[in-house]
PDB file of C-alpha atoms in Angstrom:
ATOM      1  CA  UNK A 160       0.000   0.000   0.000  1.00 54.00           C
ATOM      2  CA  UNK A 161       1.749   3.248  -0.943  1.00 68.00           C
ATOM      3  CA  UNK A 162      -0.125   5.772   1.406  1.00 88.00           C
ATOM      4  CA  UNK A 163      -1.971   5.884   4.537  1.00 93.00           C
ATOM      5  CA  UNK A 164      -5.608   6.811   4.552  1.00 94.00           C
ATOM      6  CA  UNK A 165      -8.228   7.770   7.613  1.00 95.00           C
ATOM      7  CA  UNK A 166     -12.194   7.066   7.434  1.00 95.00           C
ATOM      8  CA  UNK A 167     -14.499   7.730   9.856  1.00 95.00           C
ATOM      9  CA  UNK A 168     -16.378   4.360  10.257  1.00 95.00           C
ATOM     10  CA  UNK A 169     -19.542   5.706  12.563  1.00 96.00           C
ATOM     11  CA  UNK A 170     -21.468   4.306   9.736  1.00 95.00           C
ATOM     12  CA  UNK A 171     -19.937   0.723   9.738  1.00 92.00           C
ATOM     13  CA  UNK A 172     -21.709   0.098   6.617  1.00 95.00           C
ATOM     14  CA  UNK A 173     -20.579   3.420   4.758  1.00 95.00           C
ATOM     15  CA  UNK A 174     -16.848   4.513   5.905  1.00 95.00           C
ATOM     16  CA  UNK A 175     -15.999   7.592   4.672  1.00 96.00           C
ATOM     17  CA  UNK A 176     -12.467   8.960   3.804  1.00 95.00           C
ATOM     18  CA  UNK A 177     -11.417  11.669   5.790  1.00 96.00           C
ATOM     19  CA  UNK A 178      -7.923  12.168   4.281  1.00 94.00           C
ATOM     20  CA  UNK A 179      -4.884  10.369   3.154  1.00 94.00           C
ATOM     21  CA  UNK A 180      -1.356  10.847   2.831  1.00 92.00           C
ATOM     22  CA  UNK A 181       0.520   9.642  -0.498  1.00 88.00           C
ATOM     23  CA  UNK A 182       3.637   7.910   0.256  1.00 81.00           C
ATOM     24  CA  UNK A 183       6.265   8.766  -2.084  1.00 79.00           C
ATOM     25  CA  UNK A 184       8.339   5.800  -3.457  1.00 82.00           C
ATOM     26  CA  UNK A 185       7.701   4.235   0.023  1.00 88.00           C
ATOM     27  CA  UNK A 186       5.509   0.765   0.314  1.00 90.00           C
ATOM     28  CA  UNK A 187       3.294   1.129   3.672  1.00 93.00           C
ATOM     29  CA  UNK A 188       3.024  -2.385   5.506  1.00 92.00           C
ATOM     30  CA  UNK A 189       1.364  -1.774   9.079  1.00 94.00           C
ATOM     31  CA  UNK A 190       0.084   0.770  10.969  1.00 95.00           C
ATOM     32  CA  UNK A 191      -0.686   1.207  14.629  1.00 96.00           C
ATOM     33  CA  UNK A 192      -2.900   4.125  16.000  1.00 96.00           C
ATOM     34  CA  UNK A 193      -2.049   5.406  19.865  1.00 95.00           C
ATOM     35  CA  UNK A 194      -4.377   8.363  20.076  1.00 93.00           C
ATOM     36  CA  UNK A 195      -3.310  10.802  17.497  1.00 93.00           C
ATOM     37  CA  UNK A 196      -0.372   9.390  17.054  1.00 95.00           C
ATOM     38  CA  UNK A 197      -0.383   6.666  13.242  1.00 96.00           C
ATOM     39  CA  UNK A 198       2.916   4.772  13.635  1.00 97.00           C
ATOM     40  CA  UNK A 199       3.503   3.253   9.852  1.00 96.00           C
ATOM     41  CA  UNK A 200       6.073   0.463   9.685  1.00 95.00           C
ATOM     42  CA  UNK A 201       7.559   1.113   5.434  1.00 93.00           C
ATOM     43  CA  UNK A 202       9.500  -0.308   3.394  1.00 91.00           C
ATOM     44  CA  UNK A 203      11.550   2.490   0.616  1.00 88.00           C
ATOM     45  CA  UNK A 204      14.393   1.272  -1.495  1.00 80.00           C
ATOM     46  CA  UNK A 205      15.467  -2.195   0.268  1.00 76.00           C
ATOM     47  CA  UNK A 206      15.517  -0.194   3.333  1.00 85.00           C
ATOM     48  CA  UNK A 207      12.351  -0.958   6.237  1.00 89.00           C
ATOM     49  CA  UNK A 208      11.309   2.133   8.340  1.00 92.00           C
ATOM     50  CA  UNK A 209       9.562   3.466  10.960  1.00 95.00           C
ATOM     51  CA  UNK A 210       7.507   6.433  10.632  1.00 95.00           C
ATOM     52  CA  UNK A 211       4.898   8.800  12.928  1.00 96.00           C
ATOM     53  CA  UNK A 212       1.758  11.034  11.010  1.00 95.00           C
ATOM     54  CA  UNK A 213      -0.133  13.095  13.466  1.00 94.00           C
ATOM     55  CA  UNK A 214      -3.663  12.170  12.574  1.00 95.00           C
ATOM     56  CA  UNK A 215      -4.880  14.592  15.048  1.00 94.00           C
ATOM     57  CA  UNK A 216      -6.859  16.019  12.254  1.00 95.00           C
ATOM     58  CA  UNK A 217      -7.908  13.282   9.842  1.00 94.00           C
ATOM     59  CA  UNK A 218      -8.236  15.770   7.045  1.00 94.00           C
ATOM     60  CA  UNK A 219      -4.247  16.290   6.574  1.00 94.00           C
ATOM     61  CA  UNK A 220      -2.194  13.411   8.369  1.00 94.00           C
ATOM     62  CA  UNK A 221       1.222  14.878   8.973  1.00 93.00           C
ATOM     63  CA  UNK A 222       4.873  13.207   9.288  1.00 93.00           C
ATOM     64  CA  UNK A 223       6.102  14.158  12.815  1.00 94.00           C
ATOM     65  CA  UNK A 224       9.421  11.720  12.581  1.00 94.00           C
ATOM     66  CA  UNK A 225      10.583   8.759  10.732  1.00 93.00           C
ATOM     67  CA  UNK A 226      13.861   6.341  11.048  1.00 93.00           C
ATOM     68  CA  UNK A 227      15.419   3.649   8.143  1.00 91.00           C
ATOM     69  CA  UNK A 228      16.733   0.655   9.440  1.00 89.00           C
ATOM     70  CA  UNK A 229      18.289  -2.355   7.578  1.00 83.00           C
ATOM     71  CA  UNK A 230      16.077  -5.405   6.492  1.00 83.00           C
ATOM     72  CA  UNK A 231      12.350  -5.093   5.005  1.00 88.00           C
ATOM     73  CA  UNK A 232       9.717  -4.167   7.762  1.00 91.00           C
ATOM     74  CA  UNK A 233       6.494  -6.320   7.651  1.00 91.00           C
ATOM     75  CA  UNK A 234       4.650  -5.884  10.754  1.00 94.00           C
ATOM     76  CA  UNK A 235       4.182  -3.410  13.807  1.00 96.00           C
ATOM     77  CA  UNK A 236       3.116  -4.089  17.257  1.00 96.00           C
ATOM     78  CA  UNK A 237       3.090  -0.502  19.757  1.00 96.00           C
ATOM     79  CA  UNK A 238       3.289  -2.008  23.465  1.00 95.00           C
ATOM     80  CA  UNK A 239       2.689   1.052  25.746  1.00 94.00           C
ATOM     81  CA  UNK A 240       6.131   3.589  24.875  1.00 94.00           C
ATOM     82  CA  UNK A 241       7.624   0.889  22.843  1.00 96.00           C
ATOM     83  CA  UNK A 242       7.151   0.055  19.029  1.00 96.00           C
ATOM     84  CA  UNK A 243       7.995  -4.003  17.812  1.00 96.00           C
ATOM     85  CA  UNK A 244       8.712  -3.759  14.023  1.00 95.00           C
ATOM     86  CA  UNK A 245       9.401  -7.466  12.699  1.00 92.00           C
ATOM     87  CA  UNK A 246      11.007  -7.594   9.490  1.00 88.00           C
ATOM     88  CA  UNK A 247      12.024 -10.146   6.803  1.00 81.00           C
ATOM     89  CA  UNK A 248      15.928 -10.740   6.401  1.00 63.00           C
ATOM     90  CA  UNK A 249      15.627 -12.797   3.629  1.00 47.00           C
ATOM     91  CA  UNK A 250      14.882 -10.478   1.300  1.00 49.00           C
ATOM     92  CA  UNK A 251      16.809  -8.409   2.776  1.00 45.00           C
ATOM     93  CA  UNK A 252      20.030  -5.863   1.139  1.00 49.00           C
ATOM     94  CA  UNK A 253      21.729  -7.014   4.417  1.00 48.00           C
ATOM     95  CA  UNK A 254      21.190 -10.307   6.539  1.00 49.00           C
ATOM     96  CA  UNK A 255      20.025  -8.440   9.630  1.00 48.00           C
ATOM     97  CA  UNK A 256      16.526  -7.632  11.321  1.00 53.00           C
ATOM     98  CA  UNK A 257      14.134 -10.195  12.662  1.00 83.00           C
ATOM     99  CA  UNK A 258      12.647  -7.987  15.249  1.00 90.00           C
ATOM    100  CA  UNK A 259      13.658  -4.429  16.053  1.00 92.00           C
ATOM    101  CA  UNK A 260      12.965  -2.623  18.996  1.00 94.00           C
ATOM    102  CA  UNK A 261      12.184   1.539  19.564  1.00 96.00           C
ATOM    103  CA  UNK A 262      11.541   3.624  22.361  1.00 95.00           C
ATOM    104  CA  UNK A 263       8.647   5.700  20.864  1.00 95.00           C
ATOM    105  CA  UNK A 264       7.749   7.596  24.438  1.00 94.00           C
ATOM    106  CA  UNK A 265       8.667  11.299  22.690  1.00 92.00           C
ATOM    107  CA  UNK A 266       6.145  11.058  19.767  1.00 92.00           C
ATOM    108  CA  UNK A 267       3.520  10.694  22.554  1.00 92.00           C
ATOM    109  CA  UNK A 268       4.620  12.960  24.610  1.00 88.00           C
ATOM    110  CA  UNK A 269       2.902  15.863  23.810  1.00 82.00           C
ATOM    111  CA  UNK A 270       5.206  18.076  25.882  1.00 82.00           C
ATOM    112  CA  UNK A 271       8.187  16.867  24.590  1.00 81.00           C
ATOM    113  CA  UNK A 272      10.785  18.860  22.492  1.00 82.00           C
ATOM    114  CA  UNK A 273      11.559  16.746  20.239  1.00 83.00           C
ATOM    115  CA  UNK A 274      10.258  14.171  17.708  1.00 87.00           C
ATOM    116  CA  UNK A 275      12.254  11.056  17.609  1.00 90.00           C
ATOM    117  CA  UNK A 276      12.567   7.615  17.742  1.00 93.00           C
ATOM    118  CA  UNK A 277      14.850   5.660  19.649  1.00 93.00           C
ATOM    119  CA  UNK A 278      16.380   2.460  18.718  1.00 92.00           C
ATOM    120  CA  UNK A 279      17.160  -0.148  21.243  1.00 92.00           C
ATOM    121  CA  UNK A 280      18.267  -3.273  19.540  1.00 88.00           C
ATOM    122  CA  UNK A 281      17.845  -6.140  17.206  1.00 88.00           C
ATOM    123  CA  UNK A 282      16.567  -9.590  18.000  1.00 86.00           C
ATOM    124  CA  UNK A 283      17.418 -12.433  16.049  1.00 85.00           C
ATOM    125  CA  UNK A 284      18.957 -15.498  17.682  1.00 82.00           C
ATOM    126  CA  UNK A 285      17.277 -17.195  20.535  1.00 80.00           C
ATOM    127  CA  UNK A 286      18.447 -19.880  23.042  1.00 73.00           C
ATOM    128  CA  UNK A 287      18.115 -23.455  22.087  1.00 71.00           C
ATOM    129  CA  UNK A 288      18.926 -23.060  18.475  1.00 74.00           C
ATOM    130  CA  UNK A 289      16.048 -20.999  17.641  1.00 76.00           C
ATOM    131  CA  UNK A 290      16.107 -17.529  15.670  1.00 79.00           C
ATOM    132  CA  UNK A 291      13.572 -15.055  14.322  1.00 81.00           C
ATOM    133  CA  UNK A 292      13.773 -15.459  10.336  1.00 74.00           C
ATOM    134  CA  UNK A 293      10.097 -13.972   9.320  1.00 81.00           C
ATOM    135  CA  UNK A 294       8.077 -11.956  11.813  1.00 86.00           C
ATOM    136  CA  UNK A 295       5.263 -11.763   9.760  1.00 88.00           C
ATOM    137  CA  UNK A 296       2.526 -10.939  12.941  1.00 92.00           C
ATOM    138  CA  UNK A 297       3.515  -9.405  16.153  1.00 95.00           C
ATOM    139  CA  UNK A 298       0.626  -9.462  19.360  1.00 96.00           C
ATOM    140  CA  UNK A 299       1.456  -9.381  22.688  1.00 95.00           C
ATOM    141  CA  UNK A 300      -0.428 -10.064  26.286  1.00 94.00           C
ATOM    142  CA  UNK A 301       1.229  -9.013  29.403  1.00 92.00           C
ATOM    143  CA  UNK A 302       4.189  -9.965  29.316  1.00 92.00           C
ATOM    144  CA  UNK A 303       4.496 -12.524  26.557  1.00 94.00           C
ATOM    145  CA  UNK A 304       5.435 -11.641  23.260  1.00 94.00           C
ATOM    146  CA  UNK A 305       4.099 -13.894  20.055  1.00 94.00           C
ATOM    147  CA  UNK A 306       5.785 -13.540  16.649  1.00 93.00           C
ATOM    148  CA  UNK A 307       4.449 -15.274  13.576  1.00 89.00           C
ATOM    149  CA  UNK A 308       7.778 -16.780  12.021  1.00 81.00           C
ATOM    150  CA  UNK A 309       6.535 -18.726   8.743  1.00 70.00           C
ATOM    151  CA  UNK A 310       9.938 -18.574   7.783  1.00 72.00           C
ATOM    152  CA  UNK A 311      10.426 -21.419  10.505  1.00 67.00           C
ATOM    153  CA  UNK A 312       7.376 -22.511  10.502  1.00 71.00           C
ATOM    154  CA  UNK A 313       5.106 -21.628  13.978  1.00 85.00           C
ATOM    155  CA  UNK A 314       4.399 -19.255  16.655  1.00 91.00           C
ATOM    156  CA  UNK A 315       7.238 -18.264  18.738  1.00 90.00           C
ATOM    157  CA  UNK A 316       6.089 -17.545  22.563  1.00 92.00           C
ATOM    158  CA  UNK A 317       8.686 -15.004  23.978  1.00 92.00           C
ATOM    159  CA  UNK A 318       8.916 -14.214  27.761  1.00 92.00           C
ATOM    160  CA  UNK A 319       9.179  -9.758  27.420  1.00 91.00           C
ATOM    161  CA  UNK A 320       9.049  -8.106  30.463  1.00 91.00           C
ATOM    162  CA  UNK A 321      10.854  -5.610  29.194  1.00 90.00           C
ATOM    163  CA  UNK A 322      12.596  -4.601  25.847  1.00 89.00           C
ATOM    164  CA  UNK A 323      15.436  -5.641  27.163  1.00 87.00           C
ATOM    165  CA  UNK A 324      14.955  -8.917  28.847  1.00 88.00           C
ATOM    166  CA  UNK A 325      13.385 -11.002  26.310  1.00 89.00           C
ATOM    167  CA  UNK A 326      13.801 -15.008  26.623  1.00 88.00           C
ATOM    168  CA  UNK A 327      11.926 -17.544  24.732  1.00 88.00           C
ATOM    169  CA  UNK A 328       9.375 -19.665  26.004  1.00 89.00           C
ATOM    170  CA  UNK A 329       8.612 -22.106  23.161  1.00 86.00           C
ATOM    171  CA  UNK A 330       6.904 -22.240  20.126  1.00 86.00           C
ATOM    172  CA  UNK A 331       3.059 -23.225  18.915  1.00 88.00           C
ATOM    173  CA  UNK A 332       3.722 -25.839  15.837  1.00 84.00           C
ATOM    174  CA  UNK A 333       0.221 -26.193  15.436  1.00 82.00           C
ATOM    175  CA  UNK A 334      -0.412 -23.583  13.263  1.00 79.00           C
ATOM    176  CA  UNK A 335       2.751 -24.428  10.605  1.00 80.00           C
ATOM    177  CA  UNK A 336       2.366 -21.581   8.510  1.00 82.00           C
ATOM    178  CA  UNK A 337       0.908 -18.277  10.474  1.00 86.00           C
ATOM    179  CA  UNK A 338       0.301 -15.222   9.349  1.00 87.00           C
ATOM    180  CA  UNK A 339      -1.666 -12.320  11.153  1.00 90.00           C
ATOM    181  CA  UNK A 340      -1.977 -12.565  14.774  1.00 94.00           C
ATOM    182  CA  UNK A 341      -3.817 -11.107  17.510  1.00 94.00           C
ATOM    183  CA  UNK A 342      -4.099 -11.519  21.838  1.00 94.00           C
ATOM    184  CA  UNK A 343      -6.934 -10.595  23.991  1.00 94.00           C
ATOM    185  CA  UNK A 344      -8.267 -11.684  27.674  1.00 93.00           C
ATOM    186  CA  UNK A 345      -5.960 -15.199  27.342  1.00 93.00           C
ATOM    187  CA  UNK A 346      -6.535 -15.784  23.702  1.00 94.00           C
ATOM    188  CA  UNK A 347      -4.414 -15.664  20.766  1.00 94.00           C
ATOM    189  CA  UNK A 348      -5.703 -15.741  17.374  1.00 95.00           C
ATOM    190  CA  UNK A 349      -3.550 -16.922  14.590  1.00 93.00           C
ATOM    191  CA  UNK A 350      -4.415 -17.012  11.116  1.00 92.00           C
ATOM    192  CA  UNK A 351      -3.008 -19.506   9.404  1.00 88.00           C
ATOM    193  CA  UNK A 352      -2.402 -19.774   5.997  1.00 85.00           C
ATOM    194  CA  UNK A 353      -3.222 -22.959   5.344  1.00 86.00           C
ATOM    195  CA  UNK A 354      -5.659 -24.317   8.056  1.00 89.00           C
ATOM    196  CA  UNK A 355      -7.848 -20.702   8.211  1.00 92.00           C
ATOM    197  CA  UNK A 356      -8.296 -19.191  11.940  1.00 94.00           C
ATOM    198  CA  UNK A 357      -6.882 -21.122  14.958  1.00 92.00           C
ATOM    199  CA  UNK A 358      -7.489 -20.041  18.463  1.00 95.00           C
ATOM    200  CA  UNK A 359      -5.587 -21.001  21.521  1.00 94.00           C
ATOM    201  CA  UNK A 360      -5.941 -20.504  25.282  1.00 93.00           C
ATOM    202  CA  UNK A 361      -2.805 -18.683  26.644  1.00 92.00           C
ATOM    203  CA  UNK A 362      -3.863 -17.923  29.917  1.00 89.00           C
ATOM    204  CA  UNK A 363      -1.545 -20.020  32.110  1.00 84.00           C
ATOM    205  CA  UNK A 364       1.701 -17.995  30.007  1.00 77.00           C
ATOM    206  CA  UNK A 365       0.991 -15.072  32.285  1.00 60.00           C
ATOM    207  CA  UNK A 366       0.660 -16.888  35.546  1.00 55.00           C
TER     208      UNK A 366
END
């Protein structure tokens, strides 16, 4: 999708489109809303990004910041002040990625005086042999992170406190080829592409 575009969906039935933004040269993959705040993960060139649009008025979206990172980004999770961006390294210019990690606390601060994202590292090889190859869907509940990895083939459960304590927990092999993914009150909700929509109970992960 080259562009990011806001309706207002009061009228499920009818949405209307408020305004849109024209990306140029970019490829738009995700986005995440956090009150005014659209983070866009992007892909421009071989390079993936990470970009912010103040949608505080849906009539002219607005870039407040955006950063370039190596790899190709394909999907976005925003877990309170911190953005997840997982990207694909094996289409990569460079064999890096797999899940990147940003402190995004000053594009929601509205008092802050500047605009910028913060980059706190790069996840890609896990204990016991495991690694990150394709995070094609990103959820997370409490304090466990899932990551759709079709690349591998299943769900990798991740133990995240904290951006910077992450541990792995195992992986759910009975979806083999996941794709979008989503958590809510001790559910996750996998699509997979080749058995449809799967969903599993989660709830003793958190306890």
């Amino acid at each position: 999708v080259r562009g990011l575009e806001v309706f207002d969906i009061t009228d499920p039935a009818q949405p209307t489109l408020l305004g849109s933004v024209v990306s140029e040269g970019a490829t738009f993959r995700d986005v995440k809303v956090v009150g005014a705040t659209a983070f866009v993960a992007f892909n421009n060139n071989e390079q993936g990004g990470l970009a912010a649009f103040d949608v505080s008025d849906p009539a002219n979206p607005t870039l407040v910041s955006f950063q370039f990172f190596p790899g190709v980004a394909i999907s976005l999770l925003i877990d309170g002040t911190f953005a997840y961006v997982g990207t694909d390294d094996t289409d990569a210019a460079t064999d890096d990625g797999a899940l990147r990690i940003f402190d995004v606390s000053e594009l929601l601060d509205t008092n802050a005086n500047t605009n910028n994202f913060t980059a706190l590292g790069t996840i890609k090889d896990l204990p016991q042999g495991e690694s990150i190859g394709h995070a094609i869907g990103l959820a997370k509940l409490g304090r466990t992170l899932f990551v759709s990895d079709s690349q591998n083939n299943g769900v990798l459960v991740l133990d995240a406190p904290s951006p910077d304590n992450i541990s792995l927990i195992g992986r759910i092999i009975a979806s083999p080829d996941p794709f979008g993914l989503a958590a809510e009150n001790d559910r996750l909700y996998v699509v997979d592409q080749g058995l449809g929509l799967m969903v599993f109970d989660v709830s003793q992960l958190n306890n």
